[in-house]
Amino acid sequence: MTTKVYLVDDHRLFLSGVRAELSERFDIVGSAHDVDSAIEEVRALRPDVVLVDVHMPDGGGIAVVVGVLETCPDVKFLALSVSDSAEDVIAMIRAGARGYVTKTIEPEDLAAAIERVRAGDAVFSPRLAGFVLDAFAGAIPSDEDPEFDQLTTREKDVLRLIARGFAYKQVARKLNISIKTVETHVSSVLRKLQLTNRHELARWASKRRIV
């Protein structure tokens, strides 16, 4: 059977190019330019593989992966990004993506990566695979972390969601609190951990395997 693929990218011109390259080999069942539409449509269409960009507004690829896998655990995700940073690769894999390739990939190699992800393989370029091995090869860290332990239970909940790429409004909806309360918790977490923004927070959480 032809593999059903769904495309998620907020750059419409790039999305059109990917669709054109893949349409003869795969059944492209749909596409989205934003996180909320992607989650809703993927849940409804249940494609075999979702090809998803990493950096988009409102939580990016992480929010799409987490939002879908909550109710559709059989859908497989392949991240496609301009970024080859260790933080992005590790964050996407922790969220549930089965692979990560960069947008410099050749069309044939991308098609092969999609088929491998559908078959259950994990797919990375050698450089990106090294990041994943480094992140998961070490011993399980101790549960004792003085910095993390100083946070309240609610602050820890907010930290995990923010570090996974969720927007404030999505965090508020998931925790059933107001956006203003989310902002207050984030400010408190940043102050306690002596960080300046949510990107530093994501890196901090990733290094401690909290995400």
Coordinates of C-alpha atoms in Angstrom, one line a residue:
M1 CA 0.0 0.0 0.0
T2 CA 1.1 3.5 -0.7
T3 CA 2.5 5.3 2.3
K4 CA 0.2 8.1 3.5
V5 CA 2.2 11.3 4.3
Y6 CA 1.1 14.6 5.9
L7 CA 3.2 17.7 5.6
V8 CA 3.7 20.5 8.2
D9 CA 5.7 23.6 7.5
D10 CA 4.9 27.3 7.9
H11 CA 6.9 28.2 4.8
R12 CA 4.4 27.7 2.0
L13 CA 6.9 27.9 -0.9
F14 CA 9.0 25.2 0.7
L15 CA 6.0 23.1 1.5
S16 CA 4.9 23.3 -2.2
G17 CA 8.3 22.1 -3.3
V18 CA 8.3 19.1 -0.9
R19 CA 4.8 18.2 -2.1
A20 CA 5.9 18.3 -5.7
E21 CA 8.9 16.1 -5.0
L22 CA 7.1 13.5 -3.1
S23 CA 3.6 13.3 -4.7
E24 CA 4.5 10.7 -7.3
R25 CA 5.9 8.3 -4.7
F26 CA 3.5 8.9 -1.7
D27 CA -0.1 9.6 -1.1
I28 CA 0.1 13.2 0.3
V29 CA -3.1 13.3 2.3
G30 CA -2.8 16.8 3.5
S31 CA -0.7 19.7 4.8
A32 CA -0.8 22.5 7.4
H33 CA 1.0 25.8 8.0
D34 CA 0.3 26.1 11.7
V35 CA 0.4 23.9 14.8
D36 CA -3.3 23.8 15.7
S37 CA -4.4 22.9 12.2
A38 CA -1.8 20.2 11.9
I39 CA -2.8 18.6 15.2
E40 CA -6.5 18.6 14.3
E41 CA -6.0 17.3 10.7
V42 CA -3.4 14.6 11.6
R43 CA -5.7 13.3 14.3
A44 CA -8.5 13.1 11.8
L45 CA -6.6 11.7 8.8
R46 CA -4.2 9.3 10.6
P47 CA -1.4 9.3 8.1
D48 CA 1.5 6.8 8.3
V49 CA 4.1 9.5 8.5
V50 CA 4.1 13.2 9.3
L51 CA 6.9 15.3 7.9
V52 CA 7.1 18.2 10.3
D53 CA 9.2 21.4 10.5
V54 CA 10.8 22.1 13.9
H55 CA 10.6 25.9 14.2
M56 CA 7.1 27.3 13.8
P57 CA 5.0 29.7 15.9
D58 CA 2.9 28.4 18.8
G59 CA 5.2 25.6 19.9
G60 CA 6.7 24.3 16.7
G61 CA 7.2 20.7 15.7
I62 CA 7.4 19.6 19.3
A63 CA 3.9 20.8 20.0
V64 CA 2.6 19.0 16.9
V65 CA 4.3 15.7 17.8
V66 CA 3.1 15.8 21.5
G67 CA -0.4 17.0 20.6
V68 CA -0.9 14.1 18.1
L69 CA 0.7 11.3 20.0
E70 CA -1.5 12.0 23.0
T71 CA -4.4 10.4 21.1
C72 CA -2.8 8.8 18.0
P73 CA 0.3 6.9 19.2
D74 CA 0.7 4.9 16.0
V75 CA 1.4 8.0 13.8
K76 CA 5.1 8.3 13.1
F77 CA 7.0 11.6 12.8
L78 CA 10.0 12.6 10.8
A79 CA 11.4 16.1 11.6
L80 CA 12.6 18.2 8.7
S81 CA 14.5 21.4 9.6
V82 CA 17.1 23.9 8.6
S83 CA 18.5 23.4 12.1
D84 CA 21.1 20.8 12.9
S85 CA 21.6 21.9 16.6
A86 CA 21.9 19.2 19.2
E87 CA 19.2 20.9 21.3
D88 CA 16.6 20.7 18.5
V89 CA 17.4 17.1 17.6
I90 CA 17.2 15.9 21.1
A91 CA 14.1 17.8 22.0
M92 CA 12.2 16.4 18.9
I93 CA 13.3 12.9 19.7
R94 CA 12.3 13.2 23.4
A95 CA 8.9 14.5 22.1
G96 CA 8.4 11.3 20.1
A97 CA 9.8 11.9 16.6
R98 CA 11.3 8.8 15.0
G99 CA 13.9 10.7 12.9
Y100 CA 15.4 14.0 12.1
V101 CA 16.9 15.2 8.8
T102 CA 17.9 18.6 7.6
K103 CA 16.4 20.5 4.6
T104 CA 19.6 20.0 2.6
I105 CA 18.6 16.4 2.1
E106 CA 18.2 15.1 -1.4
P107 CA 14.7 14.2 -2.5
E108 CA 15.5 10.5 -3.0
D109 CA 17.1 10.4 0.5
L110 CA 14.1 12.1 2.0
A111 CA 11.8 9.5 0.4
A112 CA 13.9 6.7 1.7
A113 CA 13.9 8.2 5.2
I114 CA 10.1 8.4 5.1
E115 CA 9.8 4.7 4.2
R116 CA 12.2 3.7 6.9
V117 CA 10.3 5.7 9.5
R118 CA 7.1 4.1 8.5
A119 CA 8.8 0.7 8.9
G120 CA 9.7 1.6 12.4
D121 CA 13.4 2.6 12.0
A122 CA 15.0 5.6 13.5
V123 CA 16.5 7.8 10.9
F124 CA 19.3 10.4 11.3
S125 CA 22.3 11.7 9.4
P126 CA 25.5 10.4 11.0
R127 CA 26.2 13.8 12.6
L128 CA 22.7 14.1 14.1
A129 CA 22.7 10.4 15.2
G130 CA 25.8 11.3 17.3
F131 CA 23.8 13.9 19.2
V132 CA 21.1 11.3 20.1
L133 CA 23.7 8.7 21.2
D134 CA 25.4 11.3 23.3
A135 CA 22.1 12.3 24.9
F136 CA 20.9 8.8 25.7
A137 CA 24.1 6.8 26.3
G138 CA 24.9 8.1 29.8
A139 CA 23.7 6.8 33.1
I140 CA 20.3 7.8 34.3
P141 CA 20.8 11.0 36.3
S142 CA 20.0 11.3 39.9
D143 CA 16.6 12.5 40.9
E144 CA 18.2 15.0 43.3
D145 CA 18.7 18.3 41.6
P146 CA 18.9 21.3 44.0
E147 CA 18.0 23.8 41.3
F148 CA 15.0 21.8 40.1
D149 CA 13.9 20.9 43.6
Q150 CA 13.5 24.5 44.5
L151 CA 10.6 24.9 42.1
T152 CA 7.0 24.3 43.1
T153 CA 5.0 21.4 41.6
R154 CA 3.1 23.8 39.3
E155 CA 6.3 25.5 38.3
K156 CA 7.8 22.2 37.3
D157 CA 4.7 21.4 35.2
V158 CA 4.9 24.7 33.4
L159 CA 8.7 24.3 32.9
R160 CA 8.3 20.9 31.2
L161 CA 5.6 22.2 28.8
I162 CA 7.5 25.4 28.0
A163 CA 10.7 23.5 27.4
R164 CA 8.9 21.1 25.0
G165 CA 7.9 24.1 22.9
F166 CA 4.3 24.8 23.9
A167 CA 3.1 28.4 23.7
Y168 CA 1.7 30.1 26.8
K169 CA -1.9 29.6 25.6
Q170 CA -1.4 25.9 25.1
V171 CA 0.2 25.5 28.5
A172 CA -2.7 27.4 30.0
R173 CA -5.2 25.1 28.3
K174 CA -3.4 21.9 29.3
L175 CA -3.0 22.9 33.0
N176 CA -6.4 24.6 33.2
I177 CA -5.0 27.9 34.3
S178 CA -4.9 31.4 32.9
I179 CA -2.3 32.7 30.5
K180 CA -1.4 35.3 33.1
T181 CA -0.8 32.6 35.6
V182 CA 1.5 30.8 33.1
E183 CA 3.4 34.0 32.6
T184 CA 3.8 34.4 36.4
H185 CA 5.1 30.9 36.8
V186 CA 7.6 31.3 33.9
S187 CA 8.9 34.5 35.4
S188 CA 9.4 32.8 38.7
V189 CA 11.1 29.8 37.1
L190 CA 13.5 32.0 35.2
R191 CA 14.3 34.0 38.3
K192 CA 14.9 30.9 40.4
L193 CA 17.1 29.2 37.8
Q194 CA 18.9 32.5 36.9
L195 CA 17.9 32.2 33.2
T196 CA 16.8 35.0 30.9
N197 CA 14.4 33.5 28.4
R198 CA 12.5 30.3 27.4
H199 CA 15.3 29.2 24.9
E200 CA 17.8 29.0 27.8
L201 CA 15.1 27.3 29.8
A202 CA 14.7 24.6 27.1
R203 CA 18.4 24.0 26.9
W204 CA 18.6 23.8 30.8
A205 CA 15.8 21.2 30.8
S206 CA 17.2 19.2 28.0
K207 CA 20.6 18.9 29.6
R208 CA 19.0 17.5 32.7
R209 CA 16.7 15.2 30.8
I210 CA 13.7 16.8 32.4
V211 CA 11.8 17.3 29.1

